[in-house]
Coordinates of C-alpha atoms in Angstrom, one line a residue:
X1 CA 0.0 0.0 0.0
X2 CA 2.8 2.3 0.9
X3 CA 4.7 1.4 -2.3
X4 CA 1.6 2.1 -4.5
X5 CA 1.1 5.5 -3.0
X6 CA 4.8 6.4 -3.5
X7 CA 4.9 5.4 -7.2
X8 CA 1.9 7.5 -8.3
X9 CA 3.9 10.7 -9.2
X10 CA 5.9 8.9 -11.9
X11 CA 3.1 8.8 -14.5
X12 CA 2.1 12.4 -13.6
X13 CA 5.7 13.7 -14.2
X14 CA 5.8 11.7 -17.5
X15 CA 2.6 13.3 -18.7
X16 CA 3.9 16.8 -17.8
X17 CA 7.1 16.2 -19.8
X18 CA 5.1 15.1 -22.8
X19 CA 3.0 18.2 -22.7
X20 CA 6.1 20.4 -22.4
X21 CA 7.7 18.7 -25.4
X22 CA 4.5 19.1 -27.4
X23 CA 4.5 22.8 -26.6
X24 CA 8.2 23.3 -27.4
X25 CA 8.2 21.4 -30.7
X26 CA 6.1 23.9 -32.7
X27 CA 8.1 26.8 -31.4
X28 CA 11.4 25.1 -32.4
X29 CA 10.0 24.3 -35.8
X30 CA 8.8 27.8 -36.2
X31 CA 12.2 29.1 -35.2
X32 CA 13.9 26.8 -37.6
X33 CA 11.6 28.0 -40.4
X34 CA 12.2 31.7 -39.5
X35 CA 16.0 31.1 -39.6
X36 CA 15.9 29.5 -43.1
X37 CA 17.4 31.8 -45.8
X38 CA 14.1 31.6 -47.9
X39 CA 10.4 31.8 -47.6
X40 CA 8.7 28.4 -47.8
X41 CA 5.5 28.1 -49.8
X42 CA 3.4 25.2 -51.1
X43 CA 3.7 26.3 -54.7
X44 CA 4.9 29.3 -56.7
X45 CA 3.0 30.6 -59.7
X46 CA 1.2 27.3 -60.3
X47 CA -0.7 28.8 -63.2
X48 CA 2.5 29.4 -65.3
X49 CA 3.9 26.0 -65.5
X50 CA 7.6 25.2 -65.4
X51 CA 10.0 28.2 -65.9
X52 CA 12.0 28.2 -69.2
X53 CA 15.7 27.5 -69.0
X54 CA 16.5 31.0 -70.3
X55 CA 15.2 32.5 -67.0
X56 CA 17.8 32.7 -64.3
X57 CA 16.4 33.3 -60.8
X58 CA 19.3 31.9 -58.8
X59 CA 20.5 35.3 -57.5
X60 CA 19.0 38.8 -57.0
X61 CA 21.2 40.2 -59.8
X62 CA 20.3 37.4 -62.2
X63 CA 16.6 38.0 -61.6
X64 CA 16.9 41.7 -62.2
X65 CA 19.0 41.1 -65.3
X66 CA 16.4 38.7 -66.7
X67 CA 13.6 41.1 -65.9
X68 CA 15.2 44.1 -67.7
X69 CA 16.9 42.4 -70.6
X70 CA 14.1 40.2 -71.9
X71 CA 12.5 41.9 -75.0
X72 CA 9.2 43.6 -74.4
X73 CA 7.7 41.9 -77.5
X74 CA 8.1 38.5 -79.0
X75 CA 7.4 35.0 -77.7
X76 CA 9.9 35.2 -74.9
X77 CA 8.3 38.3 -73.3
X78 CA 5.7 36.2 -71.5
X79 CA 8.5 34.4 -69.6
X80 CA 8.9 37.6 -67.5
X81 CA 5.9 36.5 -65.5
X82 CA 8.1 33.8 -63.9
X83 CA 10.1 36.6 -62.3
X84 CA 7.1 37.8 -60.2
X85 CA 5.4 36.3 -57.2
X86 CA 1.9 36.0 -58.4
X87 CA 0.4 34.4 -55.4
X88 CA -2.4 36.9 -55.1
X89 CA -3.6 36.3 -58.7
X90 CA -5.8 33.3 -59.6
X91 CA -3.8 30.6 -61.4
X92 CA -5.9 30.8 -64.5
X93 CA -5.0 34.6 -64.9
X94 CA -1.3 34.3 -64.0
X95 CA -0.1 33.9 -67.6
X96 CA -1.7 37.0 -69.1
X97 CA -1.7 39.2 -66.0
X98 CA 1.9 38.2 -65.0
X99 CA 3.4 39.2 -68.4
X100 CA 1.4 42.5 -68.4
X101 CA 2.5 43.4 -64.8
X102 CA 6.1 42.5 -65.6
X103 CA 6.1 44.9 -68.5
X104 CA 4.6 47.6 -66.4
X105 CA 7.2 47.1 -63.7
X106 CA 10.0 47.3 -66.2
X107 CA 8.6 50.6 -67.5
X108 CA 8.4 52.0 -64.0
X109 CA 11.9 51.0 -63.1
X110 CA 13.3 52.6 -66.3
X111 CA 11.5 55.8 -65.6
X112 CA 11.9 56.3 -61.8
X113 CA 14.7 54.1 -60.6
X114 CA 18.5 54.4 -60.9
X115 CA 19.6 50.9 -59.9
X116 CA 22.8 50.5 -57.9
X117 CA 24.0 47.1 -59.3
X118 CA 26.6 46.9 -56.6
X119 CA 23.9 46.6 -54.0
X120 CA 22.0 43.9 -56.0
X121 CA 24.1 41.0 -55.0
X122 CA 25.1 38.1 -57.2
X123 CA 25.0 35.4 -54.6
X124 CA 22.1 32.9 -54.0
X125 CA 22.1 33.7 -50.3
X126 CA 22.5 37.5 -50.8
X127 CA 25.3 37.7 -48.3
X128 CA 27.4 40.9 -48.7
X129 CA 31.0 39.9 -48.1
X130 CA 32.1 43.5 -48.6
X131 CA 30.4 44.7 -45.4
X132 CA 32.5 45.4 -42.3
X133 CA 31.9 43.7 -39.0
X134 CA 30.2 46.8 -37.7
X135 CA 27.4 46.5 -40.2
X136 CA 24.0 45.2 -38.9
X137 CA 23.8 42.7 -41.7
X138 CA 27.4 41.6 -41.8
X139 CA 27.7 37.8 -42.4
X140 CA 23.9 37.4 -42.7
X141 CA 22.2 35.4 -45.3
X142 CA 19.2 37.3 -46.6
X143 CA 15.9 36.1 -48.0
X144 CA 14.6 39.6 -48.9
X145 CA 16.5 42.4 -50.6
X146 CA 15.4 46.0 -51.2
X147 CA 16.2 47.2 -54.8
X148 CA 14.7 50.7 -54.8
X149 CA 12.0 52.9 -53.3
X150 CA 9.6 55.0 -55.3
X151 CA 7.3 57.6 -53.7
X152 CA 3.6 56.7 -54.2
X153 CA 1.0 59.1 -52.7
X154 CA 3.6 60.5 -50.3
X155 CA 4.6 57.0 -49.0
X156 CA 7.7 55.1 -50.3
X157 CA 6.7 52.0 -52.3
X158 CA 9.4 49.3 -52.1
X159 CA 10.6 47.3 -55.1
X160 CA 11.8 44.2 -53.3
X161 CA 13.1 40.8 -54.2
X162 CA 12.2 37.7 -52.1
X163 CA 13.8 34.3 -52.1
X164 CA 10.9 31.8 -52.4
X165 CA 11.2 28.0 -52.0
X166 CA 8.2 26.0 -53.2
X167 CA 7.6 22.5 -51.8
X168 CA 9.8 20.1 -53.6
X169 CA 11.6 22.8 -55.6
X170 CA 14.8 24.9 -55.4
X171 CA 14.7 28.4 -53.9
X172 CA 14.5 31.2 -56.4
X173 CA 14.5 35.0 -56.3
X174 CA 11.4 36.8 -57.6
X175 CA 9.7 40.2 -57.2
X176 CA 7.9 40.1 -53.9
X177 CA 4.1 39.7 -53.7
X178 CA 3.8 43.1 -52.0
X179 CA 5.6 44.8 -54.8
X180 CA 3.4 43.1 -57.4
X181 CA 0.3 44.4 -55.6
X182 CA 1.6 48.0 -56.1
X183 CA 2.6 47.7 -59.8
X184 CA -0.7 49.0 -61.2
X185 CA -0.7 52.1 -59.0
X186 CA 3.0 52.8 -59.8
X187 CA 2.3 52.4 -63.5
X188 CA -0.6 54.8 -63.4
X189 CA 1.6 57.4 -61.6
X190 CA 4.9 57.0 -63.5
X191 CA 4.1 55.0 -66.7
X192 CA 3.9 56.6 -70.1
X193 CA 1.6 59.6 -70.3
X194 CA -1.2 60.0 -72.8
X195 CA 0.9 62.4 -74.9
X196 CA 3.8 59.9 -75.1
X197 CA 1.5 57.1 -76.3
X198 CA 0.4 59.3 -79.2
X199 CA 4.0 59.9 -80.3
X200 CA 5.3 58.1 -83.5
X201 CA 7.0 54.8 -82.9
X202 CA 10.3 56.1 -84.2
X203 CA 10.4 58.7 -81.4
X204 CA 9.8 56.0 -78.8
X205 CA 12.8 53.9 -79.9
X206 CA 16.0 53.8 -77.8
X207 CA 18.6 56.4 -78.9
X208 CA 21.6 56.1 -76.5
X209 CA 22.3 55.8 -72.8
X210 CA 19.0 54.0 -72.6
X211 CA 17.1 57.2 -73.5
X212 CA 14.3 57.4 -76.0
X213 CA 14.5 59.8 -78.9
X214 CA 11.6 61.9 -77.6
X215 CA 13.6 62.4 -74.4
X216 CA 16.7 63.5 -76.4
X217 CA 14.6 66.0 -78.4
X218 CA 12.1 67.0 -75.7
X219 CA 14.5 67.9 -72.9
X220 CA 16.2 70.9 -74.6
X221 CA 12.7 72.0 -75.7
X222 CA 11.4 71.8 -72.2
X223 CA 14.4 73.7 -70.9
X224 CA 13.8 76.4 -73.5
X225 CA 10.1 76.5 -72.5
X226 CA 11.0 76.9 -68.8
X227 CA 13.4 79.8 -69.6
X228 CA 10.7 81.5 -71.6
X229 CA 8.2 81.0 -68.7
X230 CA 10.7 82.6 -66.3
X231 CA 11.4 85.5 -68.7
X232 CA 7.7 86.1 -69.3
X233 CA 7.0 86.1 -65.6
X234 CA 9.8 88.7 -65.0
X235 CA 8.5 90.9 -67.8
X236 CA 4.9 90.7 -66.5
X237 CA 6.0 91.5 -62.9
X238 CA 8.1 94.4 -64.1
X239 CA 5.2 95.9 -66.0
X240 CA 2.8 95.5 -63.0
X241 CA 5.4 96.9 -60.6
X242 CA 5.5 100.1 -62.6
X243 CA 2.0 101.0 -61.4
X244 CA 3.0 100.6 -57.8
X245 CA 3.0 104.1 -56.2
X246 CA 3.5 103.3 -52.5
X247 CA 6.9 102.4 -51.1
X248 CA 5.7 99.2 -49.4
X249 CA 4.0 98.0 -52.6
X250 CA 7.2 98.6 -54.6
X251 CA 9.2 96.8 -52.0
X252 CA 6.8 93.9 -52.0
X253 CA 7.1 93.5 -55.8
X254 CA 10.9 93.7 -55.6
X255 CA 10.9 91.0 -52.9
X256 CA 8.6 88.6 -54.8
X257 CA 10.0 89.1 -58.3
X258 CA 12.9 86.6 -58.3
X259 CA 11.1 83.9 -56.2
X260 CA 8.1 84.0 -58.6
X261 CA 10.5 83.7 -61.6
X262 CA 12.0 80.6 -60.0
X263 CA 8.6 79.2 -59.3
X264 CA 7.6 79.7 -62.9
X265 CA 10.7 77.9 -64.1
X266 CA 10.4 75.0 -61.6
X267 CA 6.6 74.7 -62.2
X268 CA 7.1 74.4 -66.0
X269 CA 9.8 71.7 -65.5
X270 CA 7.6 69.9 -63.0
X271 CA 4.5 69.8 -65.2
X272 CA 6.6 68.8 -68.2
X273 CA 8.4 66.0 -66.5
X274 CA 5.5 64.6 -64.3
X275 CA 2.3 65.3 -66.2
X276 CA 2.9 65.8 -69.9
X277 CA 5.9 63.4 -70.2
X278 CA 7.6 61.1 -67.7
X279 CA 11.3 61.0 -68.3
X280 CA 13.5 58.0 -67.6
X281 CA 15.2 57.4 -64.2
X282 CA 18.6 58.7 -65.4
X283 CA 17.2 62.1 -66.4
X284 CA 14.7 62.1 -63.5
X285 CA 17.5 61.6 -61.0
X286 CA 18.9 65.0 -62.2
X287 CA 15.7 66.8 -62.9
X288 CA 14.0 66.0 -59.5
X289 CA 16.7 67.6 -57.4
X290 CA 16.7 70.6 -59.7
X291 CA 12.9 71.1 -59.5
X292 CA 13.0 70.6 -55.7
X293 CA 15.8 73.0 -55.4
X294 CA 13.9 75.5 -57.5
X295 CA 10.8 75.4 -55.3
X296 CA 12.7 75.3 -52.1
X297 CA 15.0 78.2 -53.1
X298 CA 12.0 80.3 -54.2
X299 CA 10.2 79.7 -50.9
X300 CA 13.2 80.4 -48.8
X301 CA 14.2 83.4 -50.9
X302 CA 10.7 84.8 -50.5
X303 CA 10.9 84.4 -46.7
X304 CA 14.2 86.2 -46.5
X305 CA 13.1 89.0 -48.8
X306 CA 9.9 89.5 -46.9
X307 CA 11.8 89.6 -43.6
X308 CA 14.2 92.2 -45.1
X309 CA 11.3 94.4 -46.3
X310 CA 9.7 94.2 -42.9
X311 CA 13.0 95.1 -41.2
X312 CA 13.5 98.0 -43.6
X313 CA 10.1 99.3 -42.9
X314 CA 10.5 99.0 -39.1
X315 CA 14.0 100.5 -38.8
X316 CA 13.8 103.0 -41.6
X317 CA 17.6 103.1 -42.1
X318 CA 17.2 103.9 -45.8
X319 CA 15.7 107.3 -44.9
X320 CA 18.5 108.2 -42.5
X321 CA 21.9 109.6 -43.3
X322 CA 23.9 107.3 -41.1
X323 CA 27.0 109.3 -41.6
X324 CA 25.7 112.0 -39.2
X325 CA 27.0 112.1 -35.7
X326 CA 23.6 111.9 -34.1
X327 CA 22.9 108.5 -35.7
X328 CA 25.8 106.8 -33.9
X329 CA 23.5 104.3 -32.2
X330 CA 21.6 103.8 -35.4
X331 CA 24.9 102.8 -37.1
X332 CA 25.4 100.1 -34.5
X333 CA 21.9 98.8 -34.9
X334 CA 22.0 98.8 -38.6
X335 CA 25.3 96.7 -38.6
X336 CA 23.8 94.2 -36.1
X337 CA 20.7 93.8 -38.1
X338 CA 22.8 93.2 -41.2
X339 CA 24.7 90.5 -39.3
X340 CA 21.4 88.9 -38.2
X341 CA 20.2 88.9 -41.8
X342 CA 23.3 87.1 -42.9
X343 CA 22.9 84.5 -40.1
X344 CA 19.3 84.1 -41.1
X345 CA 20.3 83.5 -44.8
X346 CA 22.9 80.9 -43.8
X347 CA 20.4 79.0 -41.6
X348 CA 17.7 79.2 -44.3
X349 CA 20.2 78.0 -47.0
X350 CA 21.3 75.0 -44.9
X351 CA 17.7 74.2 -44.1
X352 CA 16.7 74.3 -47.8
X353 CA 19.8 72.3 -48.8
X354 CA 18.8 69.6 -46.4
X355 CA 15.2 69.5 -47.8
X356 CA 16.5 69.2 -51.3
X357 CA 18.8 66.3 -50.5
X358 CA 16.1 64.5 -48.4
X359 CA 13.4 64.9 -51.1
X360 CA 15.5 64.0 -54.1
X361 CA 17.4 60.9 -52.6
X362 CA 20.5 62.3 -54.2
X363 CA 22.9 60.3 -52.2
X364 CA 21.3 57.0 -53.4
X365 CA 22.2 57.6 -57.1
X366 CA 25.3 57.3 -59.1
X367 CA 27.4 56.1 -56.2
X368 CA 26.9 59.3 -54.1
X369 CA 26.2 57.1 -51.1
X370 CA 29.9 56.2 -50.9
X371 CA 30.9 59.8 -51.1
X372 CA 28.4 60.8 -48.5
X373 CA 29.4 58.1 -46.1
X374 CA 33.1 58.9 -46.4
X375 CA 32.7 62.6 -46.2
X376 CA 34.4 63.1 -49.5
X377 CA 31.5 65.1 -51.0
X378 CA 31.7 67.5 -48.0
X379 CA 35.4 68.1 -48.7
X380 CA 34.8 68.7 -52.4
X381 CA 32.0 71.2 -51.7
X382 CA 34.1 72.9 -49.0
X383 CA 37.1 73.2 -51.2
X384 CA 35.0 74.6 -54.1
X385 CA 33.3 77.2 -51.8
X386 CA 36.3 78.1 -49.6
X387 CA 36.5 81.7 -50.9
X388 CA 32.8 82.2 -50.4
X389 CA 32.8 80.7 -46.9
X390 CA 35.9 82.8 -46.0
X391 CA 34.1 86.0 -47.1
X392 CA 30.9 85.1 -45.3
X393 CA 32.8 84.4 -42.0
X394 CA 34.8 87.6 -42.5
X395 CA 31.6 89.6 -43.0
X396 CA 30.1 88.2 -39.8
X397 CA 33.3 89.0 -38.0
X398 CA 33.2 92.6 -39.0
X399 CA 29.5 92.9 -38.2
X400 CA 29.9 91.3 -34.7
X401 CA 33.1 93.0 -33.6
X402 CA 32.0 96.4 -34.9
X403 CA 35.3 97.3 -36.4
X404 CA 33.5 99.0 -39.3
X405 CA 29.8 99.9 -39.0
X406 CA 27.4 100.9 -41.7
X407 CA 27.8 104.7 -42.0
X408 CA 31.3 104.9 -40.5
X409 CA 33.9 107.1 -42.2
X410 CA 37.1 105.1 -42.9
X411 CA 40.3 105.7 -44.8
X412 CA 40.9 102.5 -46.9
X413 CA 44.1 102.5 -48.9
X414 CA 44.3 106.3 -48.9
X415 CA 40.7 106.7 -50.0
X416 CA 38.3 108.6 -47.7
X417 CA 35.1 106.6 -47.8
X418 CA 31.8 105.9 -46.0
X419 CA 30.8 102.2 -45.3
X420 CA 27.5 101.8 -47.2
X421 CA 27.0 98.0 -47.2
X422 CA 28.5 95.0 -45.5
X423 CA 27.4 92.1 -47.8
X424 CA 28.2 88.4 -47.7
X425 CA 31.2 88.6 -50.0
X426 CA 32.0 92.3 -50.4
X427 CA 32.0 95.6 -48.6
X428 CA 30.6 98.6 -50.5
X429 CA 32.4 101.9 -49.8
X430 CA 31.4 105.3 -51.0
X431 CA 34.3 107.6 -51.8
X432 CA 34.0 111.3 -51.1
X433 CA 33.4 112.1 -54.8
X434 CA 30.5 109.6 -54.9
X435 CA 32.3 106.7 -56.5
X436 CA 31.8 103.2 -55.0
X437 CA 34.6 100.9 -54.0
X438 CA 33.7 97.2 -53.9
X439 CA 36.2 95.3 -51.7
X440 CA 36.1 91.6 -50.9
X441 CA 35.3 91.1 -47.3
X442 CA 38.3 88.9 -46.6
X443 CA 40.6 91.6 -48.1
X444 CA 38.9 94.4 -46.2
X445 CA 39.1 92.5 -42.9
X446 CA 42.8 91.6 -43.3
X447 CA 43.9 95.1 -44.4
X448 CA 44.7 98.0 -42.0
X449 CA 42.3 100.9 -42.3
X450 CA 41.5 104.0 -40.3
X451 CA 38.1 104.3 -38.8
X452 CA 37.5 107.9 -37.9
X453 CA 34.1 107.1 -36.3
X454 CA 35.3 104.3 -34.0
X455 CA 35.2 104.9 -30.2
X456 CA 35.9 108.7 -29.8
X457 CA 34.5 110.5 -32.8
X458 CA 36.2 113.8 -32.0
X459 CA 39.4 114.3 -34.0
X460 CA 42.0 116.9 -35.2
X461 CA 42.4 117.6 -38.8
X462 CA 45.9 118.8 -39.7
X463 CA 46.5 121.3 -42.4
X464 CA 50.2 121.0 -43.5
X465 CA 51.8 124.1 -45.1
X466 CA 55.3 124.7 -46.3
X467 CA 56.2 128.4 -45.3
X468 CA 59.2 130.6 -45.6
X469 CA 61.8 130.3 -42.9
X470 CA 61.3 133.9 -41.7
X471 CA 57.5 133.5 -41.3
X472 CA 56.0 135.1 -38.2
X473 CA 54.4 132.2 -36.4
X474 CA 52.6 134.3 -33.8
X475 CA 50.9 136.2 -36.6
X476 CA 50.0 132.8 -38.2
X477 CA 48.3 131.8 -34.9
X478 CA 46.2 135.0 -35.0
X479 CA 45.2 134.4 -38.6
X480 CA 44.3 130.8 -37.8
X481 CA 42.1 132.0 -34.9
X482 CA 40.3 134.3 -37.3
X483 CA 39.7 131.5 -39.8
X484 CA 38.3 129.3 -37.0
X485 CA 35.9 132.1 -36.0
X486 CA 34.4 132.1 -39.5
X487 CA 33.7 128.4 -39.5
X488 CA 30.5 126.8 -38.3
X489 CA 31.1 126.4 -34.6
X490 CA 28.6 123.5 -34.4
X491 CA 31.1 121.5 -36.5
X492 CA 34.1 122.4 -34.3
X493 CA 35.2 120.7 -31.1
X494 CA 36.8 122.4 -28.1
X495 CA 38.8 125.4 -29.5
X496 CA 41.4 124.8 -26.8
X497 CA 42.6 121.8 -28.9
X498 CA 43.5 124.0 -31.9
X499 CA 47.1 124.7 -32.3
X500 CA 49.8 125.9 -34.8
X501 CA 53.0 124.0 -34.6
X502 CA 56.3 124.1 -36.5
X503 CA 57.1 120.4 -37.1
X504 CA 60.3 120.6 -39.2
X505 CA 62.4 122.5 -41.7
X506 CA 64.5 121.9 -44.7
X507 CA 66.1 123.8 -47.6
X508 CA 62.7 124.7 -48.9
X509 CA 61.4 126.2 -45.7
X510 CA 59.6 125.3 -42.5
X511 CA 56.7 122.8 -42.0
X512 CA 53.8 124.4 -40.2
X513 CA 50.8 122.4 -39.0
X514 CA 47.4 124.1 -38.4
X515 CA 45.3 121.7 -36.3
X516 CA 41.5 122.1 -36.7
X517 CA 39.5 120.4 -33.9
X518 CA 36.4 118.7 -35.5
X519 CA 33.4 117.3 -33.6
X520 CA 32.1 114.9 -36.3
X521 CA 34.5 112.8 -38.4
X522 CA 31.8 112.5 -41.1
X523 CA 32.0 116.3 -41.7
X524 CA 35.6 116.9 -40.6
X525 CA 36.9 116.5 -44.2
X526 CA 34.6 119.3 -45.4
X527 CA 35.5 121.5 -42.4
X528 CA 39.2 121.0 -43.1
X529 CA 38.7 122.0 -46.8
X530 CA 36.9 125.2 -45.8
X531 CA 39.6 126.0 -43.3
X532 CA 42.3 125.4 -45.9
X533 CA 40.6 127.7 -48.4
X534 CA 40.2 130.5 -45.9
X535 CA 43.8 130.2 -44.7
X536 CA 45.2 130.2 -48.2
X537 CA 43.1 133.3 -49.0
X538 CA 44.3 135.2 -46.0
X539 CA 48.0 134.3 -46.4
X540 CA 47.9 135.3 -50.1
X541 CA 46.4 138.6 -49.1
X542 CA 49.0 139.1 -46.5
X543 CA 51.8 138.6 -49.1
X544 CA 50.3 141.3 -51.3
X545 CA 49.4 143.8 -48.5
X546 CA 52.6 143.5 -46.4
X547 CA 54.9 142.6 -49.3
X548 CA 56.3 139.6 -47.5
X549 CA 57.1 136.1 -48.8
X550 CA 55.1 133.4 -47.0
X551 CA 55.3 130.7 -49.5
X552 CA 58.9 129.8 -50.6
X553 CA 59.6 129.7 -54.3
X554 CA 60.8 126.3 -55.4
X555 CA 63.3 127.8 -57.8
X556 CA 65.0 129.8 -55.0
X557 CA 65.1 126.7 -52.7
X558 CA 66.6 124.7 -55.5
X559 CA 69.3 127.3 -56.1
X560 CA 70.1 127.3 -52.3
X561 CA 70.8 123.6 -52.4
X562 CA 72.4 123.4 -55.8
X563 CA 76.2 123.7 -56.0
X564 CA 77.6 127.0 -57.4
X565 CA 79.5 126.3 -60.7
X566 CA 81.6 129.5 -60.2
X567 CA 82.6 128.3 -56.7
X568 CA 83.6 124.9 -58.2

């Protein structure tokens, strides 16, 4: 009795083990199925019959080569259906529907995809032996491979190959069932347009570089049409802008003119390449970034121009003469606002550049992915734009450290100028006679110049005269005081700073400096000119009235220093 009771747990434990094994067995079988380098199905394209020997589906590259190289017409064209997974199509319709869908897919690939054959592997297991150990798929056998993505209603539609193993057959690579489902929608969006279908057959033949003749002829015509559209838009806006009488309206037309011209050009290209005709993938990979760049540039340029118009209306710097002394704070604000504008333009440019690259998939075409990953493209662009970047950074440096503000009076390479503009790549200076000097910002920032307005605006203007050695300096001081009395006292600084000094002498005479204290450096040049005129007039009159020589004769000085031939 005791032994019977003790032996009862054995059958119970055995039953539990059997139940556990029964539960684990399906999981292990499922795991084994998931780890297999193919998708197992009962049958593949049962309505097509056996695949012909001319079809190679052993590797992803072989499948894509067969899909793209089989002629579109002729008895072998129907064999393309074997390259698609037609599981969602009834077996009785697979022969006709499969060949038709394969032809549509080839047309879509030619028009919208630029295949990177280096990524379409030529191995049955699709293992990429070139990947480094850091890659997520390094050393992995794959049963699904992404060939390309095409945008469909705002969502990327994948063109994908799957490795399928039917029961009792060998695994083969075919276009995935999900891709086959989207072929009709892709063809409606990117297949031949109605205009192209009405073209003569000779224009629809392949010319070169896998382009059709209508593309070779139509692309220059489309570019000419886009240029005419831009020119027409510019002329129309110019004529409409002539009727604008208010300042804000004129500024609005000026701000919107160039963006609208770019929109007209980009819109013409977009309609021509996406509605009237659908160009091949090789051309589309170039046209799509250009069109996107046109729209983005127009939008961002409009934003920047509108902001500048608003700032001009708020600040009103254009109505001020920033060279006046009372606008010293306004000069500082104008320079800072100019710096903020440049920073805004840089941010907007980088933002727009990123949008263009993201929308155009530029780095996935023509091997740009290698350049992007290695940073080589960045180095190329940086080297090409090094001069522009240097000037932009120099302009920001000048604007931020206030070494030269808009409206400041400077002496640059012996030219007395006002700073009118500090642009991205150049500084615009206005000479005293009204001429403009355009100086590269990098050169202006690296060259020594005098800023008469910087820090303390008061300054002394020195009038240098060469007078006779026996000139009465005290009388010169009295004459100079009379000259200062005749000048506008509002333009003069403290009269105590005025002085008359003898700074040197030579065989020609003595050097006398008349120092004019000026309050505003922007008007000091004019004040010094008036003082010089008045001083010359008084000294000339003194020579006539008092019969004295104030200005030495060059001939007499030359004789004084020349050797006497008789003495020799």
